[in-house]
Short mmCIF file of C-alpha atoms in Angstrom, two decimals:
data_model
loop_
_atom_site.label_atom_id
_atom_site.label_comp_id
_atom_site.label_asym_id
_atom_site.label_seq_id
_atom_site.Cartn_x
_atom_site.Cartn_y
_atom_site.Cartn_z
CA UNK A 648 20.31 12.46 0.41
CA UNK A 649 18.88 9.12 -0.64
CA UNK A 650 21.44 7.07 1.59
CA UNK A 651 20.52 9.52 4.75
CA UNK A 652 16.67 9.46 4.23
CA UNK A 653 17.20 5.40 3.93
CA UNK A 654 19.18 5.40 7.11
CA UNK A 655 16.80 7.69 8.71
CA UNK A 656 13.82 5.32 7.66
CA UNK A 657 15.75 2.30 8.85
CA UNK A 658 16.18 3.70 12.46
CA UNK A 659 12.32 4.91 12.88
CA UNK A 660 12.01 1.25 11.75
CA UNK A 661 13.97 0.09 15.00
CA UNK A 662 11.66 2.11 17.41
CA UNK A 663 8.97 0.30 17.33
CA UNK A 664 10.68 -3.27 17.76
CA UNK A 665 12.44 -1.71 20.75
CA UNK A 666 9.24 -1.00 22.36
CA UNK A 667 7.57 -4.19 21.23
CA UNK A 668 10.56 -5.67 22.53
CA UNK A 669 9.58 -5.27 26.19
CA UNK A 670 6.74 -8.23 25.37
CA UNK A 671 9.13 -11.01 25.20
CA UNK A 672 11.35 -9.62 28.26
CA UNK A 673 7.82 -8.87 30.35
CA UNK A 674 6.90 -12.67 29.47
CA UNK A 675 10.64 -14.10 30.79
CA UNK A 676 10.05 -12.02 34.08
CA UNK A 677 6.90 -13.06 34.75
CA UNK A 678 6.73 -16.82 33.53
CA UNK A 679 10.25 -16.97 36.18
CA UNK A 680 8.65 -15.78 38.98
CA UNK A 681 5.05 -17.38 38.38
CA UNK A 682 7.19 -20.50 38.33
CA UNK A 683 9.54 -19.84 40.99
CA UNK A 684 6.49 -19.24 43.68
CA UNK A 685 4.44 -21.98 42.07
CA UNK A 686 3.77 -25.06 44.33
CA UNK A 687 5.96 -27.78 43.17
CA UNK A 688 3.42 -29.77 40.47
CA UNK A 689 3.47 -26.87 38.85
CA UNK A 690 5.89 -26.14 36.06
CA UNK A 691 5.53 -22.97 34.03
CA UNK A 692 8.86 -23.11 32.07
CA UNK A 693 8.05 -24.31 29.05
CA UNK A 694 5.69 -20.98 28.34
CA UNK A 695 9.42 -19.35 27.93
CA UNK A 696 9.55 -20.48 24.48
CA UNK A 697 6.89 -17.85 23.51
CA UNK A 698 9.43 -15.23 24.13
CA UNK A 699 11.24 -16.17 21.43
CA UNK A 700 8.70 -17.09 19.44
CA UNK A 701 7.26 -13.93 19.41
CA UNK A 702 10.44 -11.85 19.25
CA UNK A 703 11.05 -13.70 15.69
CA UNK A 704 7.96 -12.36 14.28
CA UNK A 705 9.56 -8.54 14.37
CA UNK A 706 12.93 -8.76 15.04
CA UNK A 707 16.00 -10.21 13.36
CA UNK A 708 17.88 -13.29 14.27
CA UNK A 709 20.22 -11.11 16.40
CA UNK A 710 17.52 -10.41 18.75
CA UNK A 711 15.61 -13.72 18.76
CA UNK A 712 18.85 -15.18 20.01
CA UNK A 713 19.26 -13.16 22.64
CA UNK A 714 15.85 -13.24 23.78
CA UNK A 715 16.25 -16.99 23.77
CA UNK A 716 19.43 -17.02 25.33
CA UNK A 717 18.10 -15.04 28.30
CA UNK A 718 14.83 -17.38 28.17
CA UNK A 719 17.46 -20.14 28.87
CA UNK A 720 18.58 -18.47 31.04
CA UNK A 721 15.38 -17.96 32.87
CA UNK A 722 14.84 -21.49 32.67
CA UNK A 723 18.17 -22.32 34.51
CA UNK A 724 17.73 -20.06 37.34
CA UNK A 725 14.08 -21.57 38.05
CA UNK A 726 15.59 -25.33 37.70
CA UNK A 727 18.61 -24.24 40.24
CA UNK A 728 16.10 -22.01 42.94
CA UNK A 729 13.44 -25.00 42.63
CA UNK A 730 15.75 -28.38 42.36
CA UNK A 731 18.98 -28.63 40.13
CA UNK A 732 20.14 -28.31 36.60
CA UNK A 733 20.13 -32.03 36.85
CA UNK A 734 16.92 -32.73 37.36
CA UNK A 735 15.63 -34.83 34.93
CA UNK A 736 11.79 -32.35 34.08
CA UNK A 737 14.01 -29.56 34.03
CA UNK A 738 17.16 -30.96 31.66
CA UNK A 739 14.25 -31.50 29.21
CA UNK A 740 12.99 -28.25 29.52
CA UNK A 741 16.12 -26.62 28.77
CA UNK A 742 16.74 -28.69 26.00
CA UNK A 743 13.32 -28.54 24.20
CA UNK A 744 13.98 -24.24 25.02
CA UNK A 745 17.34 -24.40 23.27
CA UNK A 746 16.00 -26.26 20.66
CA UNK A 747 13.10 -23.79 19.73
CA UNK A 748 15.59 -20.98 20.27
CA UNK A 749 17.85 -21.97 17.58
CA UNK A 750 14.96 -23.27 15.37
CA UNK A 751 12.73 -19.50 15.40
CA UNK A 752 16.10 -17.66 15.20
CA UNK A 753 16.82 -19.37 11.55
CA UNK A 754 13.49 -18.37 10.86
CA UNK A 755 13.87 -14.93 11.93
CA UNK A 756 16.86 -15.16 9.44
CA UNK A 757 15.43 -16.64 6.51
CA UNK A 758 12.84 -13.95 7.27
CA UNK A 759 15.19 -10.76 7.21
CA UNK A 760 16.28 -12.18 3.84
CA UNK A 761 13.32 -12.56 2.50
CA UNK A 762 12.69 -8.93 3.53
CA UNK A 763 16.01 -7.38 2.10
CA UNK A 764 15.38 -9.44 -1.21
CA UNK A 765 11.30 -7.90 -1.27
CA UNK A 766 12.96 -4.67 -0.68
CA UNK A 767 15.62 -4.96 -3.74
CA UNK A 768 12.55 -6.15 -5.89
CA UNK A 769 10.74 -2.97 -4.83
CA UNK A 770 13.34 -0.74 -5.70
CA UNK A 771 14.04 -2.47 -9.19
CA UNK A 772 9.74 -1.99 -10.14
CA UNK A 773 10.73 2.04 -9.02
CA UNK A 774 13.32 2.06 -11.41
CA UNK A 775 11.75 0.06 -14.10
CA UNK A 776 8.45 2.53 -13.59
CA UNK A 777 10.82 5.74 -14.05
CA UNK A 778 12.48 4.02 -17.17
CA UNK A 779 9.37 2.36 -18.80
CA UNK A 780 6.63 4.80 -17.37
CA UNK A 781 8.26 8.46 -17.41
CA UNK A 782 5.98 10.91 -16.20
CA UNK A 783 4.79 13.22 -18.95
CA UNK A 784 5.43 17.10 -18.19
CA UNK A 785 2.60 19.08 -17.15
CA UNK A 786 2.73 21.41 -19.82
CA UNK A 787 3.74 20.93 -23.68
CA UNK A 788 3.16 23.49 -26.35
CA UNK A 789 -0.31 25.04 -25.06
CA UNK A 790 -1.08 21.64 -23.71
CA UNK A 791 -1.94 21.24 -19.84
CA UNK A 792 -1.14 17.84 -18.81
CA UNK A 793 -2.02 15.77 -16.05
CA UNK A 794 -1.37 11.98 -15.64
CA UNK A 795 -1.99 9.08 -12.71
CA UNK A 796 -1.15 5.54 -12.65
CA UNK A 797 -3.10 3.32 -10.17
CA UNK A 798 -1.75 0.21 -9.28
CA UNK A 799 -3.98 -2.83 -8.40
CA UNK A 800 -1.57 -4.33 -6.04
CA UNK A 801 -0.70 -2.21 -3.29
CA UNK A 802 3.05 -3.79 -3.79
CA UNK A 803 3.20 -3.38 -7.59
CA UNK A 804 4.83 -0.06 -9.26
CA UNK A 805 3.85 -1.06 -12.91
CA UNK A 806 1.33 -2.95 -14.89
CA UNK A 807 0.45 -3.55 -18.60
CA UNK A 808 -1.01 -0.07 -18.90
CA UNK A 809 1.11 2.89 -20.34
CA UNK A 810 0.82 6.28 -21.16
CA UNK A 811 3.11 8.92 -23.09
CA UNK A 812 3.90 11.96 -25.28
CA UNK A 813 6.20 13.15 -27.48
CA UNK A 814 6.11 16.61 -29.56
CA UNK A 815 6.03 16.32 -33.20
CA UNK A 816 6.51 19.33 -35.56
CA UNK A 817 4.04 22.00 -34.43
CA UNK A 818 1.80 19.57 -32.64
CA UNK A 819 2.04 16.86 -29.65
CA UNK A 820 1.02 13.16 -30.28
CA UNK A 821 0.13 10.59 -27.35
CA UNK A 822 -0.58 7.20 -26.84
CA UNK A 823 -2.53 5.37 -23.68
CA UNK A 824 -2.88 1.55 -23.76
CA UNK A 825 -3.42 -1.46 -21.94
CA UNK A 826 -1.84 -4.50 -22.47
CA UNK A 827 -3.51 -7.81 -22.38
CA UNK A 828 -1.99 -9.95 -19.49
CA UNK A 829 -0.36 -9.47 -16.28
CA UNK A 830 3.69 -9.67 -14.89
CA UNK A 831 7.09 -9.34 -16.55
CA UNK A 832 5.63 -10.49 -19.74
CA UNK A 833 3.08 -7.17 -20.04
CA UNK A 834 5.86 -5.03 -18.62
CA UNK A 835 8.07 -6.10 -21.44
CA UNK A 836 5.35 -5.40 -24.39
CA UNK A 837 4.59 -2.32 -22.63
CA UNK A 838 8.25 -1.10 -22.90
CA UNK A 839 8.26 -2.33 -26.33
CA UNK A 840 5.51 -0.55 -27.54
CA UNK A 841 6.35 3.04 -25.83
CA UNK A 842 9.85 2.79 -26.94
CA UNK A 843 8.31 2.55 -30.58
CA UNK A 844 6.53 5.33 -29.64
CA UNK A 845 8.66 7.61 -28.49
CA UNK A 846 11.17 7.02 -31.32
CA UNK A 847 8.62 7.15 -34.01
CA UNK A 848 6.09 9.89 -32.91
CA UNK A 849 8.17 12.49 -34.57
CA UNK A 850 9.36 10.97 -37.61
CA UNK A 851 6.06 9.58 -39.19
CA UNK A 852 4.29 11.71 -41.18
CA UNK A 853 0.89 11.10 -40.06
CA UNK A 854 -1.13 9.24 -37.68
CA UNK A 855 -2.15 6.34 -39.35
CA UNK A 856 1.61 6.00 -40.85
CA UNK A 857 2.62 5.98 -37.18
CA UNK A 858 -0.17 3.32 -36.06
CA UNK A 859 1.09 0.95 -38.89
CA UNK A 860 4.91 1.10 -37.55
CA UNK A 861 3.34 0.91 -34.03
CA UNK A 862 1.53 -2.67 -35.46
CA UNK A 863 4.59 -3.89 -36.87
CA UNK A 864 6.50 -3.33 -33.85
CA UNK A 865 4.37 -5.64 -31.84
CA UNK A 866 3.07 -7.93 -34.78
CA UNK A 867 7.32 -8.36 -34.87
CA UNK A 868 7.71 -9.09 -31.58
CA UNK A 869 5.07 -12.02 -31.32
CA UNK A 870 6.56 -13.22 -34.17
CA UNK A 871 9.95 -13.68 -32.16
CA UNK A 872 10.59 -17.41 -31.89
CA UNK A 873 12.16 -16.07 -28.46
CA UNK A 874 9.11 -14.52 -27.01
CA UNK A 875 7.34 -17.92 -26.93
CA UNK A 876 10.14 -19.47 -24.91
CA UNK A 877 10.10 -16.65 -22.47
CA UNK A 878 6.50 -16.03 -22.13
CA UNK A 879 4.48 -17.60 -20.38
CA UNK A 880 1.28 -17.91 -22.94
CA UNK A 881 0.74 -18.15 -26.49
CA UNK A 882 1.97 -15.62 -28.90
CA UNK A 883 -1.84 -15.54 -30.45
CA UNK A 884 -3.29 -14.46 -27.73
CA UNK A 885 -1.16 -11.47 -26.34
CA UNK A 886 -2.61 -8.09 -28.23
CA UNK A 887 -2.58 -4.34 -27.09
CA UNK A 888 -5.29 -1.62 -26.87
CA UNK A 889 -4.82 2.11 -27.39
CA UNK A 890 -5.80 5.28 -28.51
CA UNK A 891 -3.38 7.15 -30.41
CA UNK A 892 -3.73 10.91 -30.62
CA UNK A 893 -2.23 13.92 -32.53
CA UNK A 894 -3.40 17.37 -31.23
CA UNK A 895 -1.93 19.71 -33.99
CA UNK A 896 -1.34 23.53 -31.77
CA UNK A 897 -2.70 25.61 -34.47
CA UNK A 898 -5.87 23.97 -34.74
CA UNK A 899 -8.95 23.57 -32.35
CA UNK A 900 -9.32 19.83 -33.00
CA UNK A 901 -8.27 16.20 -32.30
CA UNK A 902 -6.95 13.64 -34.55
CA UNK A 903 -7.18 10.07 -33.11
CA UNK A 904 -6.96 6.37 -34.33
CA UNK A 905 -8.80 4.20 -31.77
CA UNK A 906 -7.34 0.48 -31.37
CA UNK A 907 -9.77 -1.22 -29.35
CA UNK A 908 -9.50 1.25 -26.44
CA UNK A 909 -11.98 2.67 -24.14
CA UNK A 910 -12.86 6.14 -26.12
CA UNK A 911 -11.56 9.33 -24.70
CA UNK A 912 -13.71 11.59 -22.99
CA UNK A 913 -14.04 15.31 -24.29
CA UNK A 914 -14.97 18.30 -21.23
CA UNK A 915 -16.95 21.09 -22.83
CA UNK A 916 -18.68 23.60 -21.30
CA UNK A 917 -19.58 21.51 -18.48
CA UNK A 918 -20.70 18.19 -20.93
CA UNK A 919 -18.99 15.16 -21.46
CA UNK A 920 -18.97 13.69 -24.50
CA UNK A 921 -17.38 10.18 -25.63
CA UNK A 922 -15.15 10.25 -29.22
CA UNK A 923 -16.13 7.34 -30.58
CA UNK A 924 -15.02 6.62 -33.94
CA UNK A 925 -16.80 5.10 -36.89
CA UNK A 926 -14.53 2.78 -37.52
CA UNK A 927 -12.38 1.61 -34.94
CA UNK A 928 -9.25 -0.53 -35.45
CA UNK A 929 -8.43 -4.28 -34.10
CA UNK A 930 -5.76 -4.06 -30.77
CA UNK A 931 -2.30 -3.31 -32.04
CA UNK A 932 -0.95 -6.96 -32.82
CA UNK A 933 -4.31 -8.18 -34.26
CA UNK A 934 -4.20 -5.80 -37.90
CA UNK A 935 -4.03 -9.40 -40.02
CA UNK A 936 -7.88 -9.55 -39.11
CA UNK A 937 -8.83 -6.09 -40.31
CA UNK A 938 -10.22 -5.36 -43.27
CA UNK A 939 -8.20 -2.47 -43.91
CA UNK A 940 -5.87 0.14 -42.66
CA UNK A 941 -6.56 2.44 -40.03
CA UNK A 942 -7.58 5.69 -40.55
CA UNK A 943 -7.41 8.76 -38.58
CA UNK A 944 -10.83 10.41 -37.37
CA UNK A 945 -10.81 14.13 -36.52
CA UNK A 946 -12.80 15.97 -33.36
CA UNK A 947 -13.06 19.20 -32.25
CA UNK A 948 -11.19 20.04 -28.77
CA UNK A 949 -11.38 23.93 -28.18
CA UNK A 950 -9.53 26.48 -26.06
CA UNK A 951 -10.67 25.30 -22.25
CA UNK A 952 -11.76 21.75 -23.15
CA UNK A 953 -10.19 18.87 -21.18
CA UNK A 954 -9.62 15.70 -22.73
CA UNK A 955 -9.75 12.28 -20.40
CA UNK A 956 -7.35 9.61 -21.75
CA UNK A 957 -7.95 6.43 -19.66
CA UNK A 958 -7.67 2.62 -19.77
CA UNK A 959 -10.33 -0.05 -18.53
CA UNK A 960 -9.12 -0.52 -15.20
CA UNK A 961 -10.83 3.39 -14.49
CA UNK A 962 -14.39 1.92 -16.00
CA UNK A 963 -14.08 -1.44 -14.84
CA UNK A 964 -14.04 -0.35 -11.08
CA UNK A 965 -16.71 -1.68 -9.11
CA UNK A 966 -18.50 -0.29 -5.87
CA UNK A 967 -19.90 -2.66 -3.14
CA UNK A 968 -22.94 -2.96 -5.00
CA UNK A 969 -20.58 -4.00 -8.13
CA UNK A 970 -21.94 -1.39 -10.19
CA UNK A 971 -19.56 0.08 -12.45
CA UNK A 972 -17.48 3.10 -11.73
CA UNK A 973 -19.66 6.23 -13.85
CA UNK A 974 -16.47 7.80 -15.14
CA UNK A 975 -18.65 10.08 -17.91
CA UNK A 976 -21.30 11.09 -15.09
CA UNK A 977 -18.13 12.12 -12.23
CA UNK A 978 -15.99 13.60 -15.05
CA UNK A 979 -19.12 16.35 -15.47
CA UNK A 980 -19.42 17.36 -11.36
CA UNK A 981 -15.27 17.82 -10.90
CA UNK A 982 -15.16 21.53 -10.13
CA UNK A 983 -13.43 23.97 -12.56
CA UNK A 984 -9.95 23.42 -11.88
CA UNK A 985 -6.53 23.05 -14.20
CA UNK A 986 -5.53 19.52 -15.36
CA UNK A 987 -3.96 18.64 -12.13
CA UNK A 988 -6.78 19.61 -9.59
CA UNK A 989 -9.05 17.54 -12.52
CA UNK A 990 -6.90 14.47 -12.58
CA UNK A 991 -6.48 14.46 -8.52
CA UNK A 992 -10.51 15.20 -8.17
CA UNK A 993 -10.90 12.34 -9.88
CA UNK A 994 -8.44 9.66 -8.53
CA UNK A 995 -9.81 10.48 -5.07
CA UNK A 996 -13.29 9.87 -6.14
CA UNK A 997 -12.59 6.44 -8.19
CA UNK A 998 -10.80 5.44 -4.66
CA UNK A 999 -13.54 6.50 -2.63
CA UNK A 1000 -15.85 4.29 -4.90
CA UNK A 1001 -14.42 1.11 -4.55
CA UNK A 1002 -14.35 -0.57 -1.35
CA UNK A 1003 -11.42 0.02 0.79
CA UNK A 1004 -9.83 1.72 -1.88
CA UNK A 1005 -8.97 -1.39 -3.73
CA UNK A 1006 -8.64 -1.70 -8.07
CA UNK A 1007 -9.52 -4.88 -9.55
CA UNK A 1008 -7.64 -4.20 -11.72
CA UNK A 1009 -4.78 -1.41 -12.67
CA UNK A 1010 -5.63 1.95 -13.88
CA UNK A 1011 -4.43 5.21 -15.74
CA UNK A 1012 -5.65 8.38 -16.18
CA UNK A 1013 -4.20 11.01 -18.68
CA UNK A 1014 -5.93 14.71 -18.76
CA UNK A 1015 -5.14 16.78 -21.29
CA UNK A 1016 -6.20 21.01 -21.16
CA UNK A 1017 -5.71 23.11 -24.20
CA UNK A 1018 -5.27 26.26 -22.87
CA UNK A 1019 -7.41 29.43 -23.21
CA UNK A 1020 -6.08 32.44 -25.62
CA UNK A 1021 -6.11 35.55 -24.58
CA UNK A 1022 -9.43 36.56 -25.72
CA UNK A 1023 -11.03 33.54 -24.28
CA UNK A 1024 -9.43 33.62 -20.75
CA UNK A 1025 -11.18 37.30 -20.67
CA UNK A 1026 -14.61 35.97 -21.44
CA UNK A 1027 -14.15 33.35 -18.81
CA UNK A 1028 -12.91 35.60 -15.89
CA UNK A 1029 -16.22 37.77 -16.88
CA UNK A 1030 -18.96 36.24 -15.65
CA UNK A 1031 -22.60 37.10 -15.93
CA UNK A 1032 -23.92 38.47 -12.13
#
């Protein structure tokens, strides 16, 4: 199916150049007979090298070549119909016309190239986004779960922010980040730091347990004599934010360990309320400056709430004014809807804010619904008249 939709998308591709294709040809008939009927001190043959010109900015080298071969073409028929193929103003002409022929048709090839190699490199970022950045199911345990990642760059797949879950005894942990820097290098300490996660999530005991393997696994990798080689900065100076969560399924509440991240917003009841801790921990690779270890803080998240995981990127977005996008103030006016509808609501707003549509910067959003019991979902579908 993937071979057949790429074939299918390659020939829609070639209708447009077909049609576009009759601007080249049009210019050939016309320049000819302009020339042609043209009193003798006029020359209009050398406006034939436009038709190539022009083909090579859409079409491969195939069809520049022709195009300039029947500009040449053109070219010979007015020299023979006005003088000769001798004639000294047109034996330039056709000369200077082959010339710019062959020259725009290597260009049209260097250009196809440079397409097919743009094309490989986009399909490499859609498998490295699958492998790095799997989407997280949209339900686990009575978790609802909704999740968006917004790339800066219309071309890019995949940033420094992450996002992910994993279930852990009779509760689900997560983890959203962001980290510092741009390129390979933040893909790779992204992948690094969600493939501690996901191995670890299950097997530490508690939260702040896990956030101290998570802190080693980076702290380790900066300390890789390779990583300074490869990288393109200094191992100092690269760090990660996040927020790492445990939402037990027994229990109405939240446990989270902030690491210099934007605080999650809590939905109740129509308010919005921002968990900030009391005592937040330094970015995951930075724990030699804290004073001690991290500790886990614990909020309440109830039956119906919806918690908003998000990275900087989502608060850092500007409107033409370059006011700040109000994530807080929009999160409180998205109608009542499930995770999905609440995550979608909002990425269409945070577009609609920016001008054009365009992030400074790239952006995630994780929503997170615990879902009503029984006796709860009653109460809700009842509703005072």
């Amino acid at each position: 199916m993937g071979a057949g939709r790429l074939r299918g998308s390659h020939r829609r591709s070639q209708e447009p150049h077909q049609a576009v294709l009759a601007v080249p040809l049009g210019l050939i008939v016309l320049v000819a007979v302009g020339d042609i009927l043209a009193p003798p001190e006029v020359h209009l043959g050398p406006f034939l090298a436009a038709a190539p010109a022009i083909t090579a900015s859409f079409a491969g080298p195939r069809t520049t070549a022709c195009i300039g071969a029947v500009a040449v073409l053109a070219q010979a028929v007015i020299a023979i119909v006005r003088t000769s193929l001798t004639d000294l103003n047109h034996s330039f002409q056709l000369t200077t016309l082959v010339l710019i022929s062959v020259f725009v048709t290597l260009f049209a090839h260097r250009r196809e190239r440079h397409e097919k190699e743009l094309t490989q490199l986009r399909s490499v970022a859609q498998a490295a986004q699958q492998v790095v950045l799997r989407p997280l199911p949209r339900r686990i345990g009575p978790l609802h779960i909704a999740s968006v990642y917004l790339a800066a760059e219309a071309e890019a797949q995949i940033g420094g922010d992450l996002f992910a879950a994993a279930r852990a005894g009779q509760g689900t942990r997560f983890i959203v980040g962001d980290v510092r820097g741009k390129g390979l290098e933040a893909i790779g300490d992204a992948a690094l730091l969600l493939g501690a996660f996901r191995s670890a999530a299950h097997r530490q005991a508690d939260l702040a347990t896990l956030v101290a393997y998570l802190e080693g696994t980076v702290a380790s990798d900066l300390d890789d004599p390779g990583a300074a080689v490869s990288g393109t900065g200094s191992q100092s100076e690269a760090f990660i934010t996040a927020t790492v969560l445990d939402i037990p399924d027994d229990a109405p509440v939240v446990h989270l360990i902030n690491c210099g991240h934007p605080p999650p917003l809590l939905l109740h009841k129509g308010q919005v309320t921002s968990l900030d801790v009391s005592d937040p921990a330094p970015p995951l690779g930075l724990a030699e400056f804290a004073a001690a270890p991290s500790a886990a803080e614990t909020f309440p998240f109830e039956p119906g709430d919806v918690l908003l995981l998000y990275t900087d990127g989502v608060i850092e977005a500007r409107d033409g004014s370059g006011a700040f996008y109000p994530l807080a103030q929009r999160m409180g006016t998205v109608p009542e809807d499930d995770a999905q509808g609440f995550v979608r609501h909002l990425q269409e707003d945070l577009l609609a804010y920016t001008p054009g549509g365009h992030l400074g910067d790239d952006a995630a959003m994780v929503a997170i619904e615990r879902g009503l019991t029984a006796r709860t979902s009653r109460a809700r579908e009842v509703k005072p008249s």
